[in-house]
Short mmCIF file of N, CA and C in Angstrom, two decimals:
data_model
loop_
_atom_site.label_atom_id
_atom_site.label_comp_id
_atom_site.label_asym_id
_atom_site.label_seq_id
_atom_site.Cartn_x
_atom_site.Cartn_y
_atom_site.Cartn_z
N MET A 1 6.76 -8.33 -36.53
CA MET A 1 6.79 -9.29 -35.52
C MET A 1 7.54 -8.76 -34.27
N LYS A 2 8.58 -7.97 -34.47
CA LYS A 2 9.35 -7.35 -33.37
C LYS A 2 8.42 -6.47 -32.60
N LYS A 3 7.60 -5.68 -33.29
CA LYS A 3 6.74 -4.73 -32.64
C LYS A 3 5.67 -5.47 -31.71
N VAL A 4 5.20 -6.57 -32.21
CA VAL A 4 4.22 -7.29 -31.44
C VAL A 4 4.92 -7.83 -30.18
N LEU A 5 6.15 -8.37 -30.25
CA LEU A 5 6.83 -8.82 -29.07
C LEU A 5 7.18 -7.71 -28.11
N PHE A 6 7.56 -6.58 -28.71
CA PHE A 6 7.87 -5.43 -27.80
C PHE A 6 6.61 -4.98 -26.94
N VAL A 7 5.50 -4.86 -27.65
CA VAL A 7 4.23 -4.42 -27.02
C VAL A 7 3.87 -5.51 -25.98
N GLY A 8 3.96 -6.84 -26.35
CA GLY A 8 3.70 -7.85 -25.40
C GLY A 8 4.57 -7.83 -24.14
N MET A 9 5.88 -7.47 -24.35
CA MET A 9 6.72 -7.35 -23.17
C MET A 9 6.41 -6.15 -22.28
N ILE A 10 5.92 -5.08 -22.90
CA ILE A 10 5.49 -3.94 -22.10
C ILE A 10 4.20 -4.32 -21.22
N PHE A 11 3.21 -4.94 -21.89
CA PHE A 11 2.08 -5.30 -21.14
C PHE A 11 2.38 -6.33 -20.11
N GLY A 12 3.26 -7.32 -20.39
CA GLY A 12 3.66 -8.27 -19.37
C GLY A 12 4.35 -7.70 -18.19
N GLY A 13 5.16 -6.61 -18.40
CA GLY A 13 5.82 -5.90 -17.31
C GLY A 13 4.82 -5.20 -16.47
N LEU A 14 3.86 -4.57 -17.08
CA LEU A 14 2.79 -3.90 -16.30
C LEU A 14 1.99 -4.82 -15.53
N ALA A 15 1.76 -5.97 -16.02
CA ALA A 15 0.93 -6.96 -15.28
C ALA A 15 1.71 -7.47 -14.04
N LEU A 16 3.04 -7.39 -13.99
CA LEU A 16 3.76 -7.82 -12.85
C LEU A 16 3.94 -6.77 -11.83
N THR A 17 3.63 -5.53 -12.10
CA THR A 17 3.78 -4.49 -11.07
C THR A 17 2.53 -4.48 -10.17
N SER A 18 2.80 -4.14 -8.94
CA SER A 18 1.73 -4.12 -8.00
C SER A 18 1.12 -2.77 -7.84
N CYS A 19 -0.10 -2.64 -7.45
CA CYS A 19 -0.81 -1.43 -7.24
C CYS A 19 -0.34 -0.87 -5.90
N LYS A 20 -0.22 0.39 -5.83
CA LYS A 20 0.04 1.00 -4.54
C LYS A 20 -1.20 1.77 -4.08
N LYS A 21 -1.42 1.67 -2.80
CA LYS A 21 -2.62 2.08 -2.15
C LYS A 21 -2.31 2.96 -0.93
N ASP A 22 -3.33 3.78 -0.51
CA ASP A 22 -3.14 4.57 0.70
C ASP A 22 -3.85 3.89 1.84
N TYR A 23 -3.34 4.01 3.10
CA TYR A 23 -3.80 3.33 4.25
C TYR A 23 -3.75 4.32 5.39
N LYS A 24 -4.50 4.02 6.44
CA LYS A 24 -4.41 4.80 7.68
C LYS A 24 -4.50 3.90 8.87
N CYS A 25 -3.80 4.32 9.83
CA CYS A 25 -3.87 3.62 11.23
C CYS A 25 -4.41 4.61 12.24
N THR A 26 -5.43 4.17 13.00
CA THR A 26 -6.05 5.00 14.02
C THR A 26 -5.89 4.30 15.30
N TYR A 27 -5.26 5.05 16.26
CA TYR A 27 -5.05 4.43 17.58
C TYR A 27 -5.12 5.50 18.68
N ASP A 28 -5.30 5.08 19.91
CA ASP A 28 -5.40 5.91 21.01
C ASP A 28 -4.10 6.09 21.75
N LEU A 29 -3.66 7.32 22.06
CA LEU A 29 -2.42 7.57 22.68
C LEU A 29 -2.65 8.57 23.87
N GLY A 30 -2.76 7.94 25.03
CA GLY A 30 -3.02 8.76 26.23
C GLY A 30 -4.32 9.62 26.15
N GLY A 31 -5.40 8.98 25.64
CA GLY A 31 -6.67 9.64 25.52
C GLY A 31 -6.83 10.54 24.34
N VAL A 32 -5.84 10.60 23.45
CA VAL A 32 -5.86 11.37 22.24
C VAL A 32 -5.91 10.43 21.04
N GLU A 33 -6.84 10.60 20.24
CA GLU A 33 -6.92 9.78 18.95
C GLU A 33 -5.94 10.28 17.90
N VAL A 34 -5.11 9.35 17.55
CA VAL A 34 -3.98 9.65 16.56
C VAL A 34 -4.30 8.98 15.23
N VAL A 35 -4.17 9.63 14.09
CA VAL A 35 -4.37 9.04 12.82
C VAL A 35 -3.10 9.20 12.02
N ASP A 36 -2.48 8.09 11.66
CA ASP A 36 -1.27 8.07 10.86
C ASP A 36 -1.70 7.67 9.44
N THR A 37 -1.34 8.43 8.45
CA THR A 37 -1.65 8.13 7.03
C THR A 37 -0.38 7.68 6.28
N TYR A 38 -0.56 6.69 5.45
CA TYR A 38 0.54 6.21 4.67
C TYR A 38 0.09 6.15 3.17
N ASP A 39 0.90 6.80 2.35
CA ASP A 39 0.55 6.96 0.94
C ASP A 39 1.38 5.99 0.07
N ASN A 40 0.78 5.47 -0.86
CA ASN A 40 1.48 4.75 -2.05
C ASN A 40 2.29 3.57 -1.44
N LEU A 41 1.70 2.70 -0.54
CA LEU A 41 2.37 1.50 -0.04
C LEU A 41 2.08 0.36 -0.95
N ASP A 42 3.15 -0.49 -1.24
CA ASP A 42 2.89 -1.69 -1.91
C ASP A 42 2.48 -2.80 -0.84
N LYS A 43 2.22 -4.01 -1.28
CA LYS A 43 1.75 -5.02 -0.38
C LYS A 43 2.67 -5.30 0.79
N ASP A 44 3.99 -5.41 0.54
CA ASP A 44 4.92 -5.74 1.63
C ASP A 44 5.00 -4.57 2.63
N GLU A 45 5.07 -3.32 2.07
CA GLU A 45 5.15 -2.17 2.96
C GLU A 45 3.85 -2.07 3.85
N ALA A 46 2.76 -2.32 3.18
CA ALA A 46 1.38 -2.23 3.94
C ALA A 46 1.36 -3.34 5.00
N ASP A 47 1.77 -4.52 4.72
CA ASP A 47 1.85 -5.58 5.70
C ASP A 47 2.66 -5.22 6.94
N SER A 48 3.80 -4.69 6.68
CA SER A 48 4.69 -4.30 7.75
C SER A 48 4.12 -3.13 8.63
N LYS A 49 3.54 -2.13 8.00
CA LYS A 49 2.87 -0.95 8.70
C LYS A 49 1.65 -1.52 9.51
N GLU A 50 0.95 -2.52 8.88
CA GLU A 50 -0.21 -3.02 9.58
C GLU A 50 0.22 -3.75 10.85
N SER A 51 1.21 -4.48 10.80
CA SER A 51 1.71 -5.18 12.04
C SER A 51 2.15 -4.19 13.09
N GLN A 52 2.75 -3.06 12.70
CA GLN A 52 3.12 -2.01 13.70
C GLN A 52 1.90 -1.33 14.28
N CYS A 53 0.88 -1.07 13.38
CA CYS A 53 -0.37 -0.49 13.88
C CYS A 53 -1.03 -1.40 14.94
N GLU A 54 -1.12 -2.69 14.63
CA GLU A 54 -1.70 -3.67 15.57
C GLU A 54 -1.04 -3.72 16.85
N VAL A 55 0.34 -3.55 16.91
CA VAL A 55 1.08 -3.50 18.15
C VAL A 55 0.62 -2.38 19.05
N LEU A 56 0.26 -1.27 18.38
CA LEU A 56 -0.22 -0.12 19.13
C LEU A 56 -1.64 -0.24 19.46
N GLY A 57 -2.39 -1.29 19.08
CA GLY A 57 -3.66 -1.40 19.36
C GLY A 57 -4.55 -0.67 18.44
N GLY A 58 -4.15 -0.32 17.27
CA GLY A 58 -4.82 0.51 16.35
C GLY A 58 -5.69 -0.25 15.36
N ASP A 59 -6.42 0.53 14.63
CA ASP A 59 -7.33 -0.02 13.55
C ASP A 59 -6.62 0.37 12.20
N TRP A 60 -6.37 -0.68 11.42
CA TRP A 60 -5.73 -0.46 10.04
C TRP A 60 -6.82 -0.48 9.03
N GLU A 61 -6.83 0.42 8.10
CA GLU A 61 -7.85 0.43 7.02
C GLU A 61 -7.24 1.11 5.79
N LEU A 62 -7.98 0.82 4.75
CA LEU A 62 -7.63 1.40 3.43
C LEU A 62 -8.18 2.84 3.53
N ASP A 63 -7.38 3.80 3.14
CA ASP A 63 -7.77 5.20 3.17
C ASP A 63 -8.33 5.54 1.78
N LEU A 64 -9.65 5.73 1.69
CA LEU A 64 -10.33 6.12 0.51
C LEU A 64 -10.31 7.50 0.26
#
């Protein structure tokens, strides 16, 4: 029974972790196209960087 609870706790913990993804922001700076890449961002970090990208007038997208 203890093993079943232990395994359940491990799967429960994994279910609560978020996936990290790669993103890129493309914007124009004085006639030069700039591409900033961001690796392994969680949702909160990605939302923050997306806001910064939009302030620069850039395009925010998932980097595949």
